[in-house]
Coordinates of C-alpha atoms in Angstrom, one line a residue:
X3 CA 60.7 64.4 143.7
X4 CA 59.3 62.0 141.5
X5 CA 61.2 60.6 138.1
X6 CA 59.8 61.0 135.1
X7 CA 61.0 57.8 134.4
X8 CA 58.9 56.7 137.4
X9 CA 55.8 56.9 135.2
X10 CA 54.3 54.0 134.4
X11 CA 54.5 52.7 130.6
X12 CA 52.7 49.8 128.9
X13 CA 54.9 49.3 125.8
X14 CA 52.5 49.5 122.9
X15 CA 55.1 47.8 120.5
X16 CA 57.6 45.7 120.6
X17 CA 59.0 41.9 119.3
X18 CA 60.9 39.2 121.2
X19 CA 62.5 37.2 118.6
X20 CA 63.6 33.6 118.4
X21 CA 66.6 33.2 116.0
X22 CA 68.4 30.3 116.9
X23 CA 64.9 28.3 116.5
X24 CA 62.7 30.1 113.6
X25 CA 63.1 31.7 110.4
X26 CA 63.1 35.5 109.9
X27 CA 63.3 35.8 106.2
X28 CA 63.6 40.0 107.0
X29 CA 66.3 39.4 109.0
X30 CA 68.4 37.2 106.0
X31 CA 71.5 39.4 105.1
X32 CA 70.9 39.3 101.6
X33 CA 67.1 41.0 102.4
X34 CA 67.0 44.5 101.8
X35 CA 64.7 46.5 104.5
X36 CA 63.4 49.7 104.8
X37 CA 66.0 50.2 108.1
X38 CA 69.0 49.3 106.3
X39 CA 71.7 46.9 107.9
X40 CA 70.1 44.6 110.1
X41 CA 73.3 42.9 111.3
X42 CA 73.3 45.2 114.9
X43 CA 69.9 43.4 115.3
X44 CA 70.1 40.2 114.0
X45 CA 70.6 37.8 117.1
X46 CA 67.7 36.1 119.1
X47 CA 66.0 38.9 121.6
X48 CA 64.0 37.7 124.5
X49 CA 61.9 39.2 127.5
X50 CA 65.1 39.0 129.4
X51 CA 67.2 41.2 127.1
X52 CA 64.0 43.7 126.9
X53 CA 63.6 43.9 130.6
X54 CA 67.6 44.9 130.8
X55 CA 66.9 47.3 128.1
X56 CA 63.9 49.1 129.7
X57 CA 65.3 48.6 133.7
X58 CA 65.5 52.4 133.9
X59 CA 61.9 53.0 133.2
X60 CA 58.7 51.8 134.7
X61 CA 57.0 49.2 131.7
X62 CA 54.7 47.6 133.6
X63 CA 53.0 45.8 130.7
X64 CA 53.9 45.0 127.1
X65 CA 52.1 44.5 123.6
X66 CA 54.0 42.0 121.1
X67 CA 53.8 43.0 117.2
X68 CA 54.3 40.4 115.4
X69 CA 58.3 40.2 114.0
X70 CA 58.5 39.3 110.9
X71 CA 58.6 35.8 111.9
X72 CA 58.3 32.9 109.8
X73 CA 55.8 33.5 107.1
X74 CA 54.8 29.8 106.7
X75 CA 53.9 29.4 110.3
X76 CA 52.2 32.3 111.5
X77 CA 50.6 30.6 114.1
X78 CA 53.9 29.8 115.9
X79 CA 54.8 33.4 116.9
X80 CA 52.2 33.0 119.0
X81 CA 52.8 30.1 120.3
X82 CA 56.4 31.2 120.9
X83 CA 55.0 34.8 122.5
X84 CA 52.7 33.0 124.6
X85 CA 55.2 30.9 126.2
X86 CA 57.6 33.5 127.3
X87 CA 54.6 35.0 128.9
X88 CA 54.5 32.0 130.7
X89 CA 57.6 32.2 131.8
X90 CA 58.4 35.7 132.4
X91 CA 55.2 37.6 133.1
X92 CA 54.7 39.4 129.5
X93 CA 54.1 40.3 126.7
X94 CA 50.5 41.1 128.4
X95 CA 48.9 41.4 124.7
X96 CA 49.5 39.5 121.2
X97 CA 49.0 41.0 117.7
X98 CA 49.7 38.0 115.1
X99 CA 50.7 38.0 112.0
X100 CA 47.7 37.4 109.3
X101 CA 47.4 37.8 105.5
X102 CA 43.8 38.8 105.3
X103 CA 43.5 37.8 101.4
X104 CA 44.5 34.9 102.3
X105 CA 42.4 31.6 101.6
X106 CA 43.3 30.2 105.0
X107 CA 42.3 33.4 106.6
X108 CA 39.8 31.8 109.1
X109 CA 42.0 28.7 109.9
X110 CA 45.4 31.3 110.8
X111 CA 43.0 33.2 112.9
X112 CA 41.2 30.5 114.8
X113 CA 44.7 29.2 115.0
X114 CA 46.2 32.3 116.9
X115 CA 43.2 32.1 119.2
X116 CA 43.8 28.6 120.2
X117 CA 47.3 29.6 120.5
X118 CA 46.7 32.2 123.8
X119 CA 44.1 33.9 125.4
X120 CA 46.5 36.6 125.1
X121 CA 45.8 37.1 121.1
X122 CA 44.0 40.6 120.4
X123 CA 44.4 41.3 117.0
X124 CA 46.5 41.1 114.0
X125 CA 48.5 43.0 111.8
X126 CA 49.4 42.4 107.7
X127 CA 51.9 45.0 106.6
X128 CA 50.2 46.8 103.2
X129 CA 52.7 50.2 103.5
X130 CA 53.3 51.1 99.7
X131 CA 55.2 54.3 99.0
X132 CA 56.5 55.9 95.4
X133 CA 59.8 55.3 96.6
X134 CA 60.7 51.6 96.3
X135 CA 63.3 51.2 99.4
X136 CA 60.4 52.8 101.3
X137 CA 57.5 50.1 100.3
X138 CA 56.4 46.7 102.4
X139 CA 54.4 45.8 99.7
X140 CA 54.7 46.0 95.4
X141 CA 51.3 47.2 95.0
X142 CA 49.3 50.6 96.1
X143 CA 45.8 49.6 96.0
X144 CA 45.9 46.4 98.5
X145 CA 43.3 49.0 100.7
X146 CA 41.0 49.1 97.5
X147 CA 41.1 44.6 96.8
X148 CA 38.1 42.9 97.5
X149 CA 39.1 39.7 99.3
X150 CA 41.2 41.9 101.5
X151 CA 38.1 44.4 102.4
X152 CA 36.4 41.4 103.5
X153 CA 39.1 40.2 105.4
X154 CA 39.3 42.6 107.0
X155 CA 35.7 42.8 107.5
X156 CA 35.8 39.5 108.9
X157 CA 37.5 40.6 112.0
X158 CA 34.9 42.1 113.6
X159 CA 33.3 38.4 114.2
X160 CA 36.2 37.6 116.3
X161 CA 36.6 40.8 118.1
X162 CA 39.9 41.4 117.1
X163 CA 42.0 44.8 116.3
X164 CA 44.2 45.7 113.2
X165 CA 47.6 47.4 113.6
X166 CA 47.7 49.3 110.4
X167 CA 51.2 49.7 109.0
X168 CA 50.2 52.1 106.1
X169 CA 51.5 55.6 104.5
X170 CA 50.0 58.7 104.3
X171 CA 49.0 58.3 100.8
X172 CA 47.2 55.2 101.9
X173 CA 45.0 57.0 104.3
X174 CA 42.4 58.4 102.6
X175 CA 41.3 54.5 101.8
X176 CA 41.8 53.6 105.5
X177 CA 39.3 55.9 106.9
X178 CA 36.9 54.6 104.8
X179 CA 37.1 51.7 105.8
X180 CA 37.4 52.7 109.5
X181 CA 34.4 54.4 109.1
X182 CA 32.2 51.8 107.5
X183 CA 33.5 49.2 110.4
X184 CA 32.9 51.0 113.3
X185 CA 32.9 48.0 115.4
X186 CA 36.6 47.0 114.1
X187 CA 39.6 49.0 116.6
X188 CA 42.0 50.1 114.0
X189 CA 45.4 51.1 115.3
X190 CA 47.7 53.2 113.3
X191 CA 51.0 52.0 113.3
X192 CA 54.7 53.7 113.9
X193 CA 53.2 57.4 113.9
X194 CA 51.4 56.8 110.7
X195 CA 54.5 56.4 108.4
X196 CA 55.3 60.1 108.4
X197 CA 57.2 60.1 105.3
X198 CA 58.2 63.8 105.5
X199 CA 61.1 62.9 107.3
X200 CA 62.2 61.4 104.0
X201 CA 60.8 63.9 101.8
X202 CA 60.6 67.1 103.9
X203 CA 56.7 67.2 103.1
X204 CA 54.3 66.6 105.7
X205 CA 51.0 67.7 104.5
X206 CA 49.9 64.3 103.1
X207 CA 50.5 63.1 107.0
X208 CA 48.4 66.5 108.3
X209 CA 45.9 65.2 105.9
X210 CA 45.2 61.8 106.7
X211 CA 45.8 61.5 110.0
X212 CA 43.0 64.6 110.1
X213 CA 40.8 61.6 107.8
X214 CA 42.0 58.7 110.5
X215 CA 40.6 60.6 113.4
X216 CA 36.8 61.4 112.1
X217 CA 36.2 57.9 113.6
X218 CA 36.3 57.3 117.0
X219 CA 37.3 53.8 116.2
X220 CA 40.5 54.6 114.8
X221 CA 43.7 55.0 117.6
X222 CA 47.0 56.3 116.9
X223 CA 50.2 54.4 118.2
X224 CA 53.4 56.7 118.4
X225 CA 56.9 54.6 117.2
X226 CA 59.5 53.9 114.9
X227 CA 60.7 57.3 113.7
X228 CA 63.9 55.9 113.3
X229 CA 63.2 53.5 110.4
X230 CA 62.8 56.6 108.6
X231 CA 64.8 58.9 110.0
X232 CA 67.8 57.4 111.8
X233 CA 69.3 60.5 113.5
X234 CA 66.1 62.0 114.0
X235 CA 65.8 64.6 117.1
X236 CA 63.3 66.1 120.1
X237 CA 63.4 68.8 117.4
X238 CA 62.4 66.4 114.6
X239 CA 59.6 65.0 115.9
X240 CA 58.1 66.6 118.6
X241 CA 56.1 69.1 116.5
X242 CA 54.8 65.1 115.2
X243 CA 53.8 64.0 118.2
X244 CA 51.8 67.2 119.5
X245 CA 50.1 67.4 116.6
X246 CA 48.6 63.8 116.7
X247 CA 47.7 64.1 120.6
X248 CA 45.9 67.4 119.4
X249 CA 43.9 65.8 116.6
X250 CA 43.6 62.2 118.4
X251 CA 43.0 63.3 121.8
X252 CA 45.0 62.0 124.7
X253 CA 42.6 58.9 124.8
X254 CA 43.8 57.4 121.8
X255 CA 47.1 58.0 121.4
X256 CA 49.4 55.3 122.3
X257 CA 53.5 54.9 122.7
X258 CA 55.7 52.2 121.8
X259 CA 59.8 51.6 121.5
X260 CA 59.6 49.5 118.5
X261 CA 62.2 47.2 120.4
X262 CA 64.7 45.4 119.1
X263 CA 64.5 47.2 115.7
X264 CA 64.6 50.7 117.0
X265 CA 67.9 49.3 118.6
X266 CA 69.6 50.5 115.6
X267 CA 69.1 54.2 116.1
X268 CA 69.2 54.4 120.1
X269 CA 68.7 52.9 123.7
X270 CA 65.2 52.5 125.0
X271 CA 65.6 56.0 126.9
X272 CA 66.4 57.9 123.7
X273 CA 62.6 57.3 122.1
X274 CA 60.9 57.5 125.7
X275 CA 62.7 60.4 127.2
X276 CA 61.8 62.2 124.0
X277 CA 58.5 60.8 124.4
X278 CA 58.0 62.0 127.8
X279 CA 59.4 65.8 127.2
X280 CA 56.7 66.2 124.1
X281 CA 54.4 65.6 126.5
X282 CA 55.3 67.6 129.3
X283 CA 53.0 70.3 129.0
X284 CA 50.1 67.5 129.7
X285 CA 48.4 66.6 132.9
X286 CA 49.4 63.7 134.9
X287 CA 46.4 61.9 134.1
X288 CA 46.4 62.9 130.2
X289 CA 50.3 61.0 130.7
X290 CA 48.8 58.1 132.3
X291 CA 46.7 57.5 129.6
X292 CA 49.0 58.4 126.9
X293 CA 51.7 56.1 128.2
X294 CA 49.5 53.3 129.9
X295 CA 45.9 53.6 130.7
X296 CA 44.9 53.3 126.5
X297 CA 47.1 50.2 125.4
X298 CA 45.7 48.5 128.7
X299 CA 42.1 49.6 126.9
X300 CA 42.7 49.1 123.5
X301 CA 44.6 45.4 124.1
X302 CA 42.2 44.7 126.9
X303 CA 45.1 43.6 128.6
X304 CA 44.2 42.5 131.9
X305 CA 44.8 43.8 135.7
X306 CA 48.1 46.2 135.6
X307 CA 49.9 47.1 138.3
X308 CA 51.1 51.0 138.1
X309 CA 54.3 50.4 139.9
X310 CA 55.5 47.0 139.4
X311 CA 57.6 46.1 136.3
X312 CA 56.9 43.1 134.3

């Protein structure tokens, strides 16, 4: 009979981390975060310490996020990513690091492309929430400023993706702009921020993701519960993750561990076995896709084997 765990899985987020030769301000112990006490975490992780963590299950590809690296050098995350590719066989995809308000905007950019062929898009961090341990950002209306409209804007020139890192109270202005760029891929990041784990309200979540997914250009990636709900269950999120495959569709819905940072709450197999029994009652194809087939789309990451690890 075949394993569950026998399915194959392109990881559609993850980090490898370099400690002992760059700077992770997020990581400093005197930096509060929104996952509490990063000292479990705070040590170098590379693809060899991922492919230990994930040996039970079938990853056959990977998508790096960027990690919080060194804000003054975006560009050498990438370089850094690239080379472990290199040398180990993946990540297979890069999203970089990019302030898109920035004045250097263009230069970062044509930086990270210079830096691989691997680079697909890029991801600046704008989640705001009402309550302050919970925000990324000190400002609500970063969706709504004009020099970051049009950096955003700019992307679709270089044929590059944005992982979205956003609330649910900052979704209405999202699928605006997802709607008036339909040739930008926007990817919603760590299950849309459901807050209602916090606050036991998940109608602002219903709501926008319902917004998110009246354009086709708009996919959904499935991670990080844990940063807002450590000790969260199959029970706690499940009903979650149905609900986005129903209004998403199985061909853009995406899964990712959130490794090293999701170390804090669980092994790899406690987010992908949970992963893998919410979507049970789906066809084996409709899994493929969920778990593989759409990050190889989205990230246009090249040739994957459906059997071989990484």
């Amino acid at each position: 009979m075949t394993s569950s765990h026998d399915i194959p899985i392109v990881d559609a987020h993850h980090h490898i981390w370099d400690l002992a030769n760059h700077r992770y301000p997020w990581l400093d112990p005197d930096m509060p975060s929104i996952v509490g006490d990063t000292t479990a975490i705070r040590q170098s992780y590379d693809p060899v310490a991922y492919r230990s963590d994930t040996s039970a299950f079938n990853v056959v590809a990977t998508v790096h996020l960027d990690g919080g690296f060194d804000p003054s050098n975006p560009v050498g995350e990438t370089r850094m990513v690239h080379a472990a590719f290199e040398k180990h066989g993946f990540p297979n995809a890069i999203v970089g690091s990019v302030r898109l308000d920035a004045t250097d905007l263009a230069d970062t950019i044509d930086g990270h492309l210079k830096a691989s062929h691997l680079f697909r898009g890029i991801r600046h961090i704008v989640a705001w929430h009402e309550i302050p341990r919970l925000s990324y950002v000190d400002r609500p209306d970063v969706l709504a400023d004009a020099s970051w409209v049009a950096g955003y804007r700019s992307l679709a020139a270089h044929e590059l993706s944005c992982d979205m890192q956003i609330y649910p109270s900052q979704m209405a202005d999202a699928a605006e702009l997802a709607a008036s760029t339909p040739d930008i891929q926007m990817i919603i990041n760590q299950a849309g921020m459901p807050d209602g784990l916090v606050t036991g309200d998940f109608e602002p979540w219903r709501r926008g993701i319902r917004l998110m997914a009246q354009s086709p250009n708009v996919a959904f990636k499935i991670s990080g519960f844990g940063m807002l709900r450590p000790d969260w269950t199959l029970a706690d999120v499940r009903p979650l993750i149905e609900e986005a495959i129903e209004v998403f569709g199985t061909d853009r819905v995406m899964f990712g561990s959130n490794f090293p940072v999701d170390k804090l709450f669980g092994d790899f197999a406690r987010s992908f076995d949970v992963f893998l029994a919410a979507t049970h009652a789906l066809s084996h194809a409709d899994r493929i896709k969920v778990f593989a087939a759409n990050a190889v789309r989205i990230y246009r990451i090249g040739s994957v084997s459906h059997h071989s690890k990484p």
